Amino acid sequence: MKFSTKIALFLAIFMSFSQKIMAEEAKDYTPSDNTWCYAQVAYHEARGQGQTAMKLVLSVTHNRVKAQRWPRSACAVVYQSGQYAWTRGHRIGYSTPLSPADAQARAEALSLARSLRAGRWHPSISADHFLSPEALPRRHNGTPRFPAWAQCQGTEVTCVVYRGYKVRAPDFTYNGLWFYTLGG
């Protein structure tokens, strides 16, 4: 068998495996299921950063669901306009084909989401916002485009300078993610 044929066969098997894993993960969930939405946000925002980062992202989403100023369901919070960049142009239930490594990350996110929803763990932080400065869109001069809530305005907040840009200091950071408790 030719090398190119072997590669094509491998890729076909790989894609079929990825699709099967995704179908298995999602089979018990409807596109608007809150557990699936929690899993999606943990996967998209913290994959490759470990279980602690995923739990922190889930905590922020859960804190918003429990607060009065945001929608009352995880799906409504996650897909609220302008909240998570990966949801732009996608409806609730959006899913993509996965490599085996990404399938494992999504399975971990789904397991954590199930545990959160079942009450087996609770957020230990009060943060209701987070961002990753490295993942922010860039201006023409290369500086990050921070969201309005993260920009330093006035003297009531502590500010830091990040790559020449004055921003609100985070409550804490973890693996490049910045966490804030803004409330209000």
XYZ file of N, CA and C in Angstrom:
552
model
N 0.845 -1.165 0.000
C 0.000 0.000 0.000
C 0.903 1.244 0.000
N 0.551 2.200 -0.866
C 1.323 3.434 -0.968
C 1.224 4.237 0.323
N 2.268 5.017 0.564
C 2.315 5.848 1.759
C 1.141 6.836 1.784
N 0.833 7.464 0.664
C -0.259 8.446 0.615
C -1.610 7.775 0.889
N -1.768 6.542 0.463
C -3.001 5.807 0.727
C -3.118 5.502 2.219
N -1.992 5.144 2.820
C -1.980 4.871 4.263
C -2.357 6.133 5.049
N -1.808 7.250 4.611
C -2.123 8.521 5.285
C -3.613 8.830 5.146
N -4.157 8.677 3.962
C -5.576 8.950 3.725
C -6.446 8.033 4.582
N -6.090 6.767 4.673
C -6.831 5.812 5.489
C -6.763 6.207 6.964
N -5.559 6.566 7.418
C -5.388 6.998 8.795
C -6.274 8.214 9.094
N -6.264 9.214 8.206
C -7.060 10.421 8.421
C -8.559 10.112 8.444
N -9.003 9.214 7.585
C -10.420 8.837 7.553
C -10.820 8.176 8.869
N -9.971 7.284 9.380
C -10.256 6.611 10.646
C -10.238 7.623 11.787
N -9.243 8.508 11.767
C -9.098 9.534 12.790
C -10.342 10.419 12.858
N -10.816 10.908 11.721
C -11.988 11.790 11.690
C -13.242 11.046 12.146
N -13.366 9.800 11.750
C -14.524 9.015 12.154
C -14.509 8.799 13.668
N -13.325 8.538 14.227
C -13.177 8.360 15.664
C -13.573 9.643 16.394
N -13.095 10.779 15.914
C -13.385 12.070 16.519
C -14.888 12.354 16.508
N -15.540 12.101 15.375
C -16.975 12.335 15.262
C -17.755 11.416 16.200
N -17.299 10.166 16.330
C -17.977 9.200 17.194
C -17.876 9.636 18.659
N -16.705 10.097 19.088
C -16.521 10.556 20.463
C -17.438 11.741 20.731
N -17.489 12.679 19.794
C -18.324 13.855 19.969
C -19.794 13.465 20.082
N -20.223 12.541 19.248
C -21.616 12.097 19.285
C -21.923 11.413 20.611
N -20.989 10.595 21.107
C -21.172 9.915 22.386
C -21.278 10.926 23.520
N -20.397 11.942 23.512
C -20.407 12.947 24.572
C -21.734 13.676 24.620
N -22.255 14.015 23.467
C -23.423 14.889 23.387
C -24.745 14.135 23.346
N -24.732 12.810 23.291
C -25.975 12.085 23.047
C -27.047 12.304 24.112
N -26.641 12.569 25.352
C -27.609 12.771 26.418
C -28.009 14.229 26.590
N -27.543 15.097 25.703
C -27.767 16.518 25.873
C -28.449 17.119 24.659
N -29.362 18.037 24.942
C -29.962 18.802 23.869
C -29.091 20.033 23.658
N -29.205 20.700 22.509
C -28.370 21.878 22.255
C -28.529 22.977 23.296
N -29.639 23.022 23.987
C -29.822 24.083 24.984
C -29.650 23.564 26.413
N -29.068 22.387 26.575
C -28.848 21.820 27.899
C -27.758 22.598 28.626
N -28.037 23.014 29.850
C -27.082 23.827 30.599
C -25.781 23.094 30.893
N -25.836 21.791 31.121
C -24.611 21.040 31.376
C -23.706 21.113 30.161
N -24.273 20.942 28.974
C -23.481 21.007 27.741
C -22.898 22.403 27.557
N -23.666 23.442 27.867
C -23.162 24.819 27.731
C -22.027 25.083 28.711
N -22.167 24.591 29.943
C -21.059 24.700 30.900
C -19.821 23.998 30.338
N -20.000 22.799 29.824
C -18.864 22.037 29.280
C -18.220 22.788 28.116
N -19.035 23.360 27.244
C -18.506 24.097 26.093
C -17.641 25.284 26.537
N -18.101 26.035 27.531
C -17.327 27.205 27.959
C -16.017 26.766 28.609
N -16.051 25.705 29.412
C -14.808 25.215 30.036
C -13.840 24.733 28.967
N -14.363 24.004 27.987
C -13.516 23.480 26.909
C -12.901 24.612 26.094
N -13.721 25.517 25.608
C -13.229 26.568 24.707
C -12.322 27.579 25.413
N -12.581 27.861 26.671
C -11.816 28.893 27.363
C -10.575 28.367 28.086
N -10.543 27.067 28.423
C -9.437 26.597 29.256
C -8.840 25.256 28.832
N -9.164 24.768 27.646
C -8.576 23.478 27.254
C -7.058 23.615 27.177
N -6.398 22.568 27.578
C -4.950 22.572 27.568
C -4.326 23.254 28.773
N -5.148 23.798 29.661
C -4.629 24.497 30.834
C -4.883 23.728 32.124
N -5.504 22.569 32.010
C -5.715 21.729 33.181
C -7.064 21.899 33.836
N -7.329 20.980 34.759
C -8.617 20.912 35.437
C -8.881 22.155 36.296
N -7.864 22.689 36.931
C -8.061 23.871 37.779
C -8.537 25.055 36.948
N -7.925 25.287 35.800
C -8.349 26.393 34.930
C -9.785 26.187 34.461
N -10.129 24.951 34.101
C -11.508 24.673 33.685
C -12.484 24.952 34.827
N -12.122 24.548 36.037
C -13.002 24.798 37.185
C -13.167 26.296 37.443
N -12.103 27.056 37.268
C -12.201 28.497 37.465
C -13.141 29.126 36.440
N -13.037 28.702 35.190
C -13.926 29.221 34.146
C -15.371 28.812 34.441
N -15.568 27.571 34.843
C -16.919 27.124 35.206
C -17.455 27.921 36.390
N -16.584 28.243 37.328
C -16.994 29.024 38.498
C -17.495 30.408 38.099
N -16.781 31.061 37.202
C -17.203 32.388 36.740
C -18.581 32.294 36.083
N -18.756 31.311 35.215
C -20.051 31.147 34.539
C -21.145 30.856 35.562
N -20.876 29.959 36.499
C -21.856 29.614 37.529
C -22.182 30.831 38.406
N -21.175 31.611 38.757
C -21.414 32.819 39.554
C -22.341 33.777 38.816
N -22.187 33.857 37.517
C -23.073 34.731 36.740
C -24.497 34.194 36.719
N -24.639 32.880 36.568
C -25.984 32.282 36.557
C -26.696 32.563 37.875
N -25.963 32.541 38.967
C -26.562 32.748 40.291
C -26.810 34.223 40.619
N -26.156 35.135 39.912
C -26.315 36.566 40.180
C -27.539 37.130 39.442
N -28.060 38.216 39.954
C -29.265 38.814 39.379
C -29.023 39.557 38.062
N -27.814 40.032 37.824
C -27.611 40.905 36.664
C -27.388 40.162 35.347
N -27.266 38.837 35.397
C -27.088 38.047 34.176
C -28.261 37.100 34.001
N -28.362 36.500 32.820
C -29.440 35.519 32.605
C -29.366 34.370 33.621
N -30.454 33.652 33.781
C -30.583 32.637 34.823
C -30.199 31.224 34.381
N -29.680 31.052 33.176
C -29.244 29.716 32.735
C -27.837 29.811 32.154
N -27.123 28.707 32.231
C -25.749 28.691 31.709
C -25.727 28.992 30.217
N -26.660 28.418 29.467
C -26.668 28.650 28.016
C -26.910 30.122 27.703
N -27.825 30.743 28.438
C -28.103 32.164 28.203
C -26.892 33.030 28.563
N -26.176 32.671 29.616
C -24.967 33.413 29.997
C -23.879 33.227 28.946
N -23.628 31.985 28.561
C -22.545 31.682 27.620
C -22.793 32.307 26.258
N -24.019 32.234 25.777
C -24.320 32.740 24.433
C -24.843 34.168 24.432
N -24.750 34.864 25.580
C -25.130 36.273 25.623
C -24.165 37.050 24.732
N -24.683 37.929 23.942
C -23.882 38.661 22.971
C -22.668 39.331 23.609
N -21.512 39.110 23.010
C -20.291 39.773 23.419
C -19.589 39.193 24.633
N -20.065 38.074 25.172
C -19.457 37.530 26.381
C -18.270 36.611 26.097
N -18.399 35.727 25.140
C -17.331 34.782 24.812
C -17.089 34.830 23.302
N -15.856 35.118 22.918
C -15.534 35.312 21.500
C -15.863 34.079 20.665
N -15.657 32.890 21.191
C -15.870 31.667 20.408
C -17.342 31.431 20.068
N -18.268 32.145 20.719
C -19.692 31.965 20.412
C -20.161 32.878 19.283
N -19.339 33.823 18.867
C -19.757 34.754 17.808
C -20.126 33.992 16.554
N -21.317 34.247 16.061
C -21.774 33.613 14.829
C -22.256 32.187 15.012
N -22.356 31.721 16.250
C -22.811 30.353 16.495
C -24.009 30.362 17.429
N -24.877 29.405 17.205
C -26.045 29.253 18.065
C -25.722 28.297 19.211
N -26.614 28.257 20.178
C -26.471 27.312 21.286
C -26.370 25.909 20.711
N -25.457 25.128 21.264
C -25.271 23.754 20.815
C -24.159 23.600 19.806
N -23.516 24.700 19.441
C -22.412 24.682 18.483
C -21.348 23.681 18.916
N -20.867 22.889 17.990
C -19.844 21.906 18.282
C -18.993 21.698 17.037
N -17.740 21.364 17.227
C -16.833 21.176 16.097
C -16.194 19.797 16.160
N -15.705 19.262 15.015
C -14.963 17.994 15.050
C -13.710 18.158 15.909
N -13.337 17.095 16.598
C -12.228 17.180 17.538
C -11.129 16.180 17.239
N -9.902 16.573 17.532
C -8.798 15.626 17.519
C -8.931 14.786 18.791
N -8.251 13.640 18.878
C -8.346 12.853 20.116
C -7.944 13.644 21.369
N -6.918 14.477 21.272
C -6.506 15.276 22.434
C -7.603 16.263 22.825
N -8.223 16.895 21.832
C -9.306 17.825 22.127
C -10.542 17.085 22.627
N -10.785 15.895 22.110
C -11.916 15.095 22.589
C -11.732 14.766 24.065
N -10.506 14.489 24.461
C -10.223 14.213 25.866
C -10.468 15.466 26.708
N -10.066 16.627 26.216
C -10.293 17.882 26.936
C -11.791 18.164 27.053
N -12.550 17.902 25.983
C -13.992 18.137 26.054
C -14.643 17.146 27.020
N -14.183 15.901 27.025
C -14.720 14.910 27.956
C -14.452 15.348 29.405
N -13.257 15.881 29.660
C -12.933 16.377 30.997
C -13.831 17.557 31.360
N -14.044 18.471 30.421
C -14.919 19.623 30.652
C -16.347 19.161 30.953
N -16.817 18.154 30.214
C -18.162 17.627 30.423
C -18.274 16.968 31.798
N -17.253 16.247 32.199
C -17.249 15.612 33.517
C -17.298 16.669 34.624
N -16.513 17.722 34.495
C -16.524 18.808 35.483
C -17.876 19.522 35.509
N -18.454 19.737 34.335
C -19.768 20.391 34.263
C -20.835 19.539 34.941
N -20.797 18.228 34.698
C -21.752 17.330 35.360
C -21.587 17.393 36.878
N -20.337 17.389 37.344
C -20.067 17.445 38.780
C -20.567 18.749 39.392
N -20.360 19.852 38.699
C -20.834 21.148 39.175
C -22.356 21.141 39.279
N -23.004 20.679 38.222
C -24.475 20.674 38.187
C -25.071 19.722 39.221
N -24.341 18.647 39.555
C -24.816 17.682 40.550
C -24.499 18.125 41.976
N -23.764 19.234 42.123
C -23.429 19.740 43.439
C -22.261 19.024 44.104
N -21.464 18.286 43.323
C -20.315 17.581 43.895
C -19.133 18.515 44.140
N -19.153 19.702 43.547
C -18.184 20.741 43.882
C -18.863 22.090 43.664
N -18.385 23.085 44.380
C -18.958 24.430 44.308
C -17.841 25.426 44.039
N -18.150 26.511 43.335
C -17.126 27.528 43.102
C -16.547 28.026 44.424
N -15.230 28.152 44.459
C -14.576 28.658 45.661
C -14.081 30.090 45.455
N -14.480 30.677 44.335
C -14.104 32.056 44.027
C -15.376 32.852 43.773
N -15.281 34.163 43.903
C -16.445 35.012 43.659
C -16.364 35.716 42.301
N -15.327 35.456 41.540
C -15.123 36.152 40.261
C -16.319 35.983 39.332
N -16.644 37.073 38.629
C -17.717 37.016 37.642
C -17.245 37.462 36.257
N -15.951 37.704 36.130
C -15.347 38.046 34.836
C -13.967 37.402 34.750
N -13.545 37.096 33.560
C -12.164 36.674 33.348
C -11.784 37.032 31.931
N -10.496 37.102 31.706
C -10.001 37.319 30.350
C -8.591 36.777 30.251
N -8.174 36.559 29.033
C -6.805 36.143 28.747
C -6.189 37.233 27.874
N -5.315 38.064 28.439
C -4.739 39.155 27.646
C -4.079 38.671 26.357
N -3.478 37.499 26.387
C -2.802 36.982 25.192
C -3.784 36.616 24.084
N -5.025 36.317 24.439
C -6.017 35.907 23.439
C -6.884 37.066 22.944
N -6.684 38.257 23.502
C -7.501 39.403 23.087
C -7.169 39.823 21.664
N -8.152 40.368 20.955
C -7.853 40.930 19.630
C -6.862 42.081 19.784
N -6.128 42.366 18.740
C -5.079 43.395 18.785
C -5.467 44.624 17.974
N -5.006 45.757 18.452
C -5.128 47.011 17.689
C -4.065 47.023 16.600
N -4.131 48.009 15.734
C -3.155 48.118 14.638
C -1.720 48.247 15.157
N -1.534 48.796 16.368
C -0.182 48.949 16.914
C 0.267 47.732 17.739
N -0.566 46.686 17.784
C -0.195 45.451 18.459
C -0.623 45.348 19.909
N -1.155 46.440 20.485
C -1.604 46.353 21.870
C -2.951 45.648 21.933
N -3.192 44.932 23.033
C -4.465 44.212 23.155
C -5.650 45.169 23.242
N -6.775 44.720 22.740
C -8.020 45.490 22.823
C -8.814 44.944 24.012
N -8.615 45.568 25.172
C -9.304 45.130 26.377
C -10.769 45.534 26.333
N -11.653 44.707 26.903
C -13.066 45.103 26.964
C -13.222 46.339 27.853
N -14.291 47.079 27.646
C -14.512 48.322 28.385
C -14.469 48.114 29.897
N -15.033 47.005 30.392
C -15.061 46.786 31.833
C -13.655 46.603 32.422
N -12.684 46.199 31.614
C -11.315 45.963 32.108
C -10.439 47.209 32.010
N -10.901 48.229 31.318
C -10.107 49.439 31.171
C -10.159 50.250 32.456
N -9.059 50.867 32.797
C -8.967 51.661 34.012
C -9.554 53.035 33.757
N -10.599 53.336 34.479
C -11.235 54.645 34.344
C -11.508 55.178 35.737
N -10.877 56.238 36.077
C -11.091 56.839 37.391
C -10.120 56.305 38.425
N -10.296 56.768 39.633
C -9.363 56.411 40.707
C -9.913 55.362 41.653
N -11.141 54.899 41.438
C -11.749 53.951 42.375
C -11.209 52.529 42.236
N -10.453 52.243 41.192
C -9.927 50.894 40.992
C -8.401 50.922 40.925
N -7.818 49.791 41.261
C -6.376 49.644 41.151
C -6.046 49.289 39.708
N -5.049 49.952 39.168
C -4.702 49.745 37.763
C -3.286 49.177 37.632
N -3.058 48.495 36.536
C -1.731 48.004 36.180
C -1.483 48.387 34.725
N -0.244 48.342 34.331
C 0.092 48.602 32.934
C 0.489 47.281 32.304
N -0.206 46.930 31.238
C 0.073 45.701 30.513
C 0.421 46.072 29.076
N 1.675 45.852 28.695
C 2.147 46.193 27.351
C 1.772 47.609 26.940
N 1.979 48.522 27.855
C 1.726 49.926 27.567
C 0.280 50.351 27.669
N -0.579 49.483 28.133
C -2.005 49.778 28.195
C -2.455 49.716 29.652
N -3.081 50.771 30.154
C -3.517 50.832 31.544
C -4.852 50.095 31.696
N -4.856 49.051 32.548
C -6.056 48.232 32.739
C -6.296 47.973 34.217
N -7.510 47.571 34.502
C -7.908 47.211 35.866
C -7.079 46.013 36.316
N -6.530 46.081 37.507
C -5.745 44.972 38.053
C -6.675 43.804 38.376
N -6.301 42.591 37.988
C -7.153 41.438 38.302
C -7.101 41.106 39.787
N -8.145 40.451 40.287
C -8.148 39.961 41.667
C -7.057 38.907 41.826
N -6.947 38.030 40.819
C -5.895 37.022 40.802
C -5.733 36.516 39.378
N -4.625 35.841 39.128
C -4.371 35.258 37.811
C -4.074 33.772 37.976
N -4.323 33.028 36.911
C -3.996 31.604 36.891
C -3.694 31.207 35.447
N -2.512 30.692 35.205
C -2.120 30.224 33.861
C -2.445 31.231 32.761
N -2.222 32.493 32.998
C -2.461 33.514 31.978
C -3.886 34.036 31.941
N -4.795 33.457 32.724
C -6.165 33.958 32.811
C -6.234 34.964 33.955
N -6.915 36.070 33.726
C -7.090 37.096 34.742
C -8.528 37.023 35.242
N -8.729 37.028 36.561
C -10.062 36.905 37.150
C -10.404 38.155 37.941
N -11.691 38.559 37.805
C -12.188 39.788 38.422
C -13.532 39.523 39.093
N -13.769 40.221 40.204
C -15.090 40.242 40.817
C -15.565 41.682 40.692
N -16.487 41.889 39.760
C -16.980 43.239 39.513
C -18.339 43.446 40.141
N -19.155 42.401 40.181
C -20.485 42.504 40.791
C -21.294 43.629 40.184
N -22.080 44.256 41.004
C -22.813 45.428 40.568
C -24.080 45.220 39.922
